[in-house]
Amino acid sequence: MGRIIAGRIDVQEHAEELVSAIQGLGISRKKVSVFYVNPDGQHQLLPMGGDKDHSPGTSASGKGAWIGAGAGAAAGAAVGSIAGPVGTAAGAGVGAYTGSLAGAVGETDKTAESADKPAGGSRIADRQAGLHVAAEVSSRCRQDVVALIRQYEGEQIEDTPGRIEDGEWVDFDPTQPVNLAS
């Protein structure tokens, strides 16, 4: 398996110029790939579309709903007890419903916020959507390709194992995190 050096390029003209510059290093056009990465969650890997079974921020929403339902039922029952047994039951029902909704939403927000924060000092990042240029490189020209991507305003430059055949990165997985090049 070869080494892939790739980067996200925001300007299409820069991508085209970068491909020519990479070829100038002696890398065959068949070992260079230009492709677009869809935004996270839109890679169409699952039968119903998308690439995740659930949204990252929803994993704790069930727990929050149960906690909110319990607290809401107790508060609703207390308020409803003023109106007697029927009021107690109605208050508990309305309180449980309202509490479960508030609890689920509250936990979803907390989880989504923590999912967006990168691990401190990590050289792995979430792949960003956009136009990408990748080249299968030898060890002797690895740093030259990294320098070219930077020269053409490339971002999120990665260094990963892989194969490019006839201009297609055949083992590319858009859901995998990016191993940032140094």
PDB file of C-alpha atoms in Angstrom:
ATOM      1  CA  MET A   1       0.000   0.000   0.000  1.00  0.00           C
ATOM      2  CA  GLY A   2       1.237   3.475  -0.847  1.00  0.00           C
ATOM      3  CA  ARG A   3       1.173   6.798   1.004  1.00  0.00           C
ATOM      4  CA  ILE A   4      -1.410   9.437   0.173  1.00  0.00           C
ATOM      5  CA  ILE A   5      -0.810  13.135   0.732  1.00  0.00           C
ATOM      6  CA  ALA A   6      -4.025  15.124   0.323  1.00  0.00           C
ATOM      7  CA  GLY A   7      -5.391  18.556   1.108  1.00  0.00           C
ATOM      8  CA  ARG A   8      -8.575  20.592   0.846  1.00  0.00           C
ATOM      9  CA  ILE A   9      -8.348  23.366  -1.758  1.00  0.00           C
ATOM     10  CA  ASP A  10     -10.938  26.166  -1.659  1.00  0.00           C
ATOM     11  CA  VAL A  11     -10.317  27.547  -5.162  1.00  0.00           C
ATOM     12  CA  GLN A  12     -10.849  25.256  -8.159  1.00  0.00           C
ATOM     13  CA  GLU A  13      -8.176  27.027 -10.237  1.00  0.00           C
ATOM     14  CA  HIS A  14      -5.662  26.361  -7.432  1.00  0.00           C
ATOM     15  CA  ALA A  15      -6.616  22.679  -7.525  1.00  0.00           C
ATOM     16  CA  GLU A  16      -5.977  22.490 -11.274  1.00  0.00           C
ATOM     17  CA  GLU A  17      -2.645  24.293 -10.903  1.00  0.00           C
ATOM     18  CA  LEU A  18      -1.704  22.016  -7.993  1.00  0.00           C
ATOM     19  CA  VAL A  19      -2.329  18.900 -10.104  1.00  0.00           C
ATOM     20  CA  SER A  20       0.033  20.262 -12.789  1.00  0.00           C
ATOM     21  CA  ALA A  21       2.662  21.099 -10.169  1.00  0.00           C
ATOM     22  CA  ILE A  22       2.428  17.594  -8.684  1.00  0.00           C
ATOM     23  CA  GLN A  23       2.896  16.136 -12.149  1.00  0.00           C
ATOM     24  CA  GLY A  24       5.967  18.369 -12.465  1.00  0.00           C
ATOM     25  CA  LEU A  25       7.500  16.357  -9.614  1.00  0.00           C
ATOM     26  CA  GLY A  26       7.293  13.258 -11.819  1.00  0.00           C
ATOM     27  CA  ILE A  27       4.087  11.830 -10.310  1.00  0.00           C
ATOM     28  CA  SER A  28       1.812  10.313 -12.953  1.00  0.00           C
ATOM     29  CA  ARG A  29      -1.650  11.874 -13.418  1.00  0.00           C
ATOM     30  CA  LYS A  30      -3.007   8.360 -12.749  1.00  0.00           C
ATOM     31  CA  LYS A  31      -1.670   8.698  -9.182  1.00  0.00           C
ATOM     32  CA  VAL A  32      -3.418  12.046  -8.557  1.00  0.00           C
ATOM     33  CA  SER A  33      -7.077  12.349  -7.567  1.00  0.00           C
ATOM     34  CA  VAL A  34      -9.315  15.433  -7.496  1.00  0.00           C
ATOM     35  CA  PHE A  35     -12.640  14.918  -5.733  1.00  0.00           C
ATOM     36  CA  TYR A  36     -15.309  16.605  -3.632  1.00  0.00           C
ATOM     37  CA  VAL A  37     -16.075  15.505  -0.055  1.00  0.00           C
ATOM     38  CA  ASN A  38     -19.672  16.056   1.058  1.00  0.00           C
ATOM     39  CA  PRO A  39     -20.423  17.531   4.483  1.00  0.00           C
ATOM     40  CA  ASP A  40     -20.392  15.160   7.449  1.00  0.00           C
ATOM     41  CA  GLY A  41     -23.488  12.964   7.514  1.00  0.00           C
ATOM     42  CA  GLN A  42     -24.157  13.265   3.756  1.00  0.00           C
ATOM     43  CA  HIS A  43     -21.940  10.516   2.347  1.00  0.00           C
ATOM     44  CA  GLN A  44     -24.804   8.145   1.401  1.00  0.00           C
ATOM     45  CA  LEU A  45     -23.164   5.076   2.975  1.00  0.00           C
ATOM     46  CA  LEU A  46     -26.326   3.727   4.651  1.00  0.00           C
ATOM     47  CA  PRO A  47     -29.336   2.275   2.781  1.00  0.00           C
ATOM     48  CA  MET A  48     -31.560   5.196   3.825  1.00  0.00           C
ATOM     49  CA  GLY A  49     -28.836   7.759   3.045  1.00  0.00           C
ATOM     50  CA  GLY A  50     -26.300   9.510   5.217  1.00  0.00           C
ATOM     51  CA  ASP A  51     -23.438   7.857   7.046  1.00  0.00           C
ATOM     52  CA  LYS A  52     -24.483   7.755  10.711  1.00  0.00           C
ATOM     53  CA  ASP A  53     -27.236   5.839  12.468  1.00  0.00           C
ATOM     54  CA  HIS A  54     -27.997   8.895  14.620  1.00  0.00           C
ATOM     55  CA  SER A  55     -26.888  12.486  15.019  1.00  0.00           C
ATOM     56  CA  PRO A  56     -23.814  12.889  17.259  1.00  0.00           C
ATOM     57  CA  GLY A  57     -25.634  15.183  19.681  1.00  0.00           C
ATOM     58  CA  THR A  58     -28.536  12.825  20.389  1.00  0.00           C
ATOM     59  CA  SER A  59     -26.843   9.982  22.292  1.00  0.00           C
ATOM     60  CA  ALA A  60     -27.784  11.301  25.765  1.00  0.00           C
ATOM     61  CA  SER A  61     -31.235  12.655  24.889  1.00  0.00           C
ATOM     62  CA  GLY A  62     -33.078   9.535  26.125  1.00  0.00           C
ATOM     63  CA  LYS A  63     -31.491   9.815  29.569  1.00  0.00           C
ATOM     64  CA  GLY A  64     -32.369  13.512  29.707  1.00  0.00           C
ATOM     65  CA  ALA A  65     -35.962  12.739  28.739  1.00  0.00           C
ATOM     66  CA  TRP A  66     -36.367  10.236  31.595  1.00  0.00           C
ATOM     67  CA  ILE A  67     -34.870  12.599  34.153  1.00  0.00           C
ATOM     68  CA  GLY A  68     -36.978  15.502  32.887  1.00  0.00           C
ATOM     69  CA  ALA A  69     -40.145  13.360  32.868  1.00  0.00           C
ATOM     70  CA  GLY A  70     -39.636  12.359  36.498  1.00  0.00           C
ATOM     71  CA  ALA A  71     -38.991  15.892  37.676  1.00  0.00           C
ATOM     72  CA  GLY A  72     -41.846  17.290  35.577  1.00  0.00           C
ATOM     73  CA  ALA A  73     -44.312  14.660  36.812  1.00  0.00           C
ATOM     74  CA  ALA A  74     -43.480  15.418  40.438  1.00  0.00           C
ATOM     75  CA  ALA A  75     -43.802  19.171  39.947  1.00  0.00           C
ATOM     76  CA  GLY A  76     -47.008  18.800  37.916  1.00  0.00           C
ATOM     77  CA  ALA A  77     -48.566  16.493  40.502  1.00  0.00           C
ATOM     78  CA  ALA A  78     -47.761  18.943  43.278  1.00  0.00           C
ATOM     79  CA  VAL A  79     -49.342  21.857  41.418  1.00  0.00           C
ATOM     80  CA  GLY A  80     -52.287  19.752  40.255  1.00  0.00           C
ATOM     81  CA  SER A  81     -53.036  18.460  43.790  1.00  0.00           C
ATOM     82  CA  ILE A  82     -54.678  21.795  44.522  1.00  0.00           C
ATOM     83  CA  ALA A  83     -57.513  20.742  42.207  1.00  0.00           C
ATOM     84  CA  GLY A  84     -57.857  17.260  43.752  1.00  0.00           C
ATOM     85  CA  PRO A  85     -57.138  13.750  42.426  1.00  0.00           C
ATOM     86  CA  VAL A  86     -58.031  14.553  38.801  1.00  0.00           C
ATOM     87  CA  GLY A  87     -55.824  17.654  38.902  1.00  0.00           C
ATOM     88  CA  THR A  88     -52.981  15.638  40.386  1.00  0.00           C
ATOM     89  CA  ALA A  89     -53.147  13.112  37.529  1.00  0.00           C
ATOM     90  CA  ALA A  90     -53.463  15.808  34.865  1.00  0.00           C
ATOM     91  CA  GLY A  91     -50.662  17.867  36.380  1.00  0.00           C
ATOM     92  CA  ALA A  92     -48.384  14.835  36.536  1.00  0.00           C
ATOM     93  CA  GLY A  93     -49.082  14.004  32.867  1.00  0.00           C
ATOM     94  CA  VAL A  94     -48.489  17.519  31.609  1.00  0.00           C
ATOM     95  CA  GLY A  95     -45.411  17.875  33.809  1.00  0.00           C
ATOM     96  CA  ALA A  96     -43.946  14.557  32.615  1.00  0.00           C
ATOM     97  CA  TYR A  97     -44.445  15.481  28.967  1.00  0.00           C
ATOM     98  CA  THR A  98     -42.981  18.965  29.364  1.00  0.00           C
ATOM     99  CA  GLY A  99     -40.123  17.717  31.521  1.00  0.00           C
ATOM    100  CA  SER A 100     -39.200  14.929  29.116  1.00  0.00           C
ATOM    101  CA  LEU A 101     -39.071  17.359  26.199  1.00  0.00           C
ATOM    102  CA  ALA A 102     -36.942  19.858  28.127  1.00  0.00           C
ATOM    103  CA  GLY A 103     -34.642  17.106  29.422  1.00  0.00           C
ATOM    104  CA  ALA A 104     -34.090  15.566  25.980  1.00  0.00           C
ATOM    105  CA  VAL A 105     -33.347  18.917  24.365  1.00  0.00           C
ATOM    106  CA  GLY A 106     -31.031  19.953  27.212  1.00  0.00           C
ATOM    107  CA  GLU A 107     -28.956  16.769  26.990  1.00  0.00           C
ATOM    108  CA  THR A 108     -28.828  16.943  23.181  1.00  0.00           C
ATOM    109  CA  ASP A 109     -27.325  20.433  23.333  1.00  0.00           C
ATOM    110  CA  LYS A 110     -24.658  19.373  25.879  1.00  0.00           C
ATOM    111  CA  THR A 111     -23.618  16.329  23.861  1.00  0.00           C
ATOM    112  CA  ALA A 112     -23.491  18.251  20.568  1.00  0.00           C
ATOM    113  CA  GLU A 113     -21.261  20.923  22.109  1.00  0.00           C
ATOM    114  CA  SER A 114     -18.774  18.392  23.479  1.00  0.00           C
ATOM    115  CA  ALA A 115     -18.743  16.465  20.162  1.00  0.00           C
ATOM    116  CA  ASP A 116     -17.529  19.594  18.352  1.00  0.00           C
ATOM    117  CA  LYS A 117     -14.468  20.087  20.568  1.00  0.00           C
ATOM    118  CA  PRO A 118     -11.249  18.477  19.290  1.00  0.00           C
ATOM    119  CA  ALA A 119      -9.024  16.515  21.631  1.00  0.00           C
ATOM    120  CA  GLY A 120      -6.211  18.706  22.956  1.00  0.00           C
ATOM    121  CA  GLY A 121      -2.954  18.383  21.047  1.00  0.00           C
ATOM    122  CA  SER A 122      -4.312  15.747  18.672  1.00  0.00           C
ATOM    123  CA  ARG A 123      -2.981  15.465  15.122  1.00  0.00           C
ATOM    124  CA  ILE A 124      -6.264  13.874  14.037  1.00  0.00           C
ATOM    125  CA  ALA A 125      -9.130  16.045  12.822  1.00  0.00           C
ATOM    126  CA  ASP A 126     -12.604  15.608  11.370  1.00  0.00           C
ATOM    127  CA  ARG A 127     -12.573  15.734   7.594  1.00  0.00           C
ATOM    128  CA  GLN A 128     -13.950  19.012   6.247  1.00  0.00           C
ATOM    129  CA  ALA A 129     -16.178  19.180   3.194  1.00  0.00           C
ATOM    130  CA  GLY A 130     -14.877  20.660  -0.030  1.00  0.00           C
ATOM    131  CA  LEU A 131     -12.652  20.080  -3.034  1.00  0.00           C
ATOM    132  CA  HIS A 132      -9.652  17.837  -2.301  1.00  0.00           C
ATOM    133  CA  VAL A 133      -6.502  16.946  -4.213  1.00  0.00           C
ATOM    134  CA  ALA A 134      -4.668  13.740  -3.297  1.00  0.00           C
ATOM    135  CA  ALA A 135      -1.494  12.154  -4.624  1.00  0.00           C
ATOM    136  CA  GLU A 136       0.025   8.740  -4.025  1.00  0.00           C
ATOM    137  CA  VAL A 137       3.645   9.552  -3.269  1.00  0.00           C
ATOM    138  CA  SER A 138       7.006   7.917  -2.666  1.00  0.00           C
ATOM    139  CA  SER A 139       8.952   8.743   0.475  1.00  0.00           C
ATOM    140  CA  ARG A 140      11.389  10.912  -1.531  1.00  0.00           C
ATOM    141  CA  CYS A 141       8.707  13.370  -2.743  1.00  0.00           C
ATOM    142  CA  ARG A 142       6.363  13.314   0.268  1.00  0.00           C
ATOM    143  CA  GLN A 143       7.563  16.645   1.698  1.00  0.00           C
ATOM    144  CA  ASP A 144       7.577  18.241  -1.777  1.00  0.00           C
ATOM    145  CA  VAL A 145       3.879  17.415  -2.224  1.00  0.00           C
ATOM    146  CA  VAL A 146       3.055  18.743   1.266  1.00  0.00           C
ATOM    147  CA  ALA A 147       4.904  21.977   0.385  1.00  0.00           C
ATOM    148  CA  LEU A 148       3.033  22.278  -2.939  1.00  0.00           C
ATOM    149  CA  ILE A 149      -0.352  21.847  -1.262  1.00  0.00           C
ATOM    150  CA  ARG A 150       0.558  24.617   1.188  1.00  0.00           C
ATOM    151  CA  GLN A 151       1.794  26.810  -1.675  1.00  0.00           C
ATOM    152  CA  TYR A 152      -1.593  26.461  -3.412  1.00  0.00           C
ATOM    153  CA  GLU A 153      -3.400  27.446  -0.187  1.00  0.00           C
ATOM    154  CA  GLY A 154      -4.352  23.889   0.734  1.00  0.00           C
ATOM    155  CA  GLU A 155      -5.672  23.199   4.197  1.00  0.00           C
ATOM    156  CA  GLN A 156      -6.125  20.138   6.380  1.00  0.00           C
ATOM    157  CA  ILE A 157      -3.188  18.367   4.711  1.00  0.00           C
ATOM    158  CA  GLU A 158      -3.236  14.681   5.506  1.00  0.00           C
ATOM    159  CA  ASP A 159      -0.768  11.811   5.302  1.00  0.00           C
ATOM    160  CA  THR A 160      -2.384   8.383   5.248  1.00  0.00           C
ATOM    161  CA  PRO A 161      -1.971   4.931   3.736  1.00  0.00           C
ATOM    162  CA  GLY A 162      -3.922   4.350   0.544  1.00  0.00           C
ATOM    163  CA  ARG A 163      -3.981   3.667  -3.182  1.00  0.00           C
ATOM    164  CA  ILE A 164      -4.842   5.842  -6.165  1.00  0.00           C
ATOM    165  CA  GLU A 165      -5.559   3.999  -9.411  1.00  0.00           C
ATOM    166  CA  ASP A 166      -6.383   5.784 -12.667  1.00  0.00           C
ATOM    167  CA  GLY A 167      -7.012   9.048 -10.803  1.00  0.00           C
ATOM    168  CA  GLU A 168      -9.355   7.528  -8.190  1.00  0.00           C
ATOM    169  CA  TRP A 169      -8.509   7.102  -4.504  1.00  0.00           C
ATOM    170  CA  VAL A 170      -9.874   3.551  -4.369  1.00  0.00           C
ATOM    171  CA  ASP A 171      -9.791   2.971  -0.593  1.00  0.00           C
ATOM    172  CA  PHE A 172     -10.918   6.457   0.476  1.00  0.00           C
ATOM    173  CA  ASP A 173     -13.428   6.612   3.339  1.00  0.00           C
ATOM    174  CA  PRO A 174     -14.861  10.118   3.916  1.00  0.00           C
ATOM    175  CA  THR A 175     -16.029   9.202   7.419  1.00  0.00           C
ATOM    176  CA  GLN A 176     -12.515   8.442   8.723  1.00  0.00           C
ATOM    177  CA  PRO A 177     -10.699  11.168  10.662  1.00  0.00           C
ATOM    178  CA  VAL A 178      -7.810  12.968   8.999  1.00  0.00           C
ATOM    179  CA  ASN A 179      -4.224  12.156  10.046  1.00  0.00           C
ATOM    180  CA  LEU A 180      -2.716  15.606   9.654  1.00  0.00           C
ATOM    181  CA  ALA A 181       0.700  15.824   7.970  1.00  0.00           C
ATOM    182  CA  SER A 182       3.501  17.503   9.848  1.00  0.00           C
TER     183      SER A 182
END
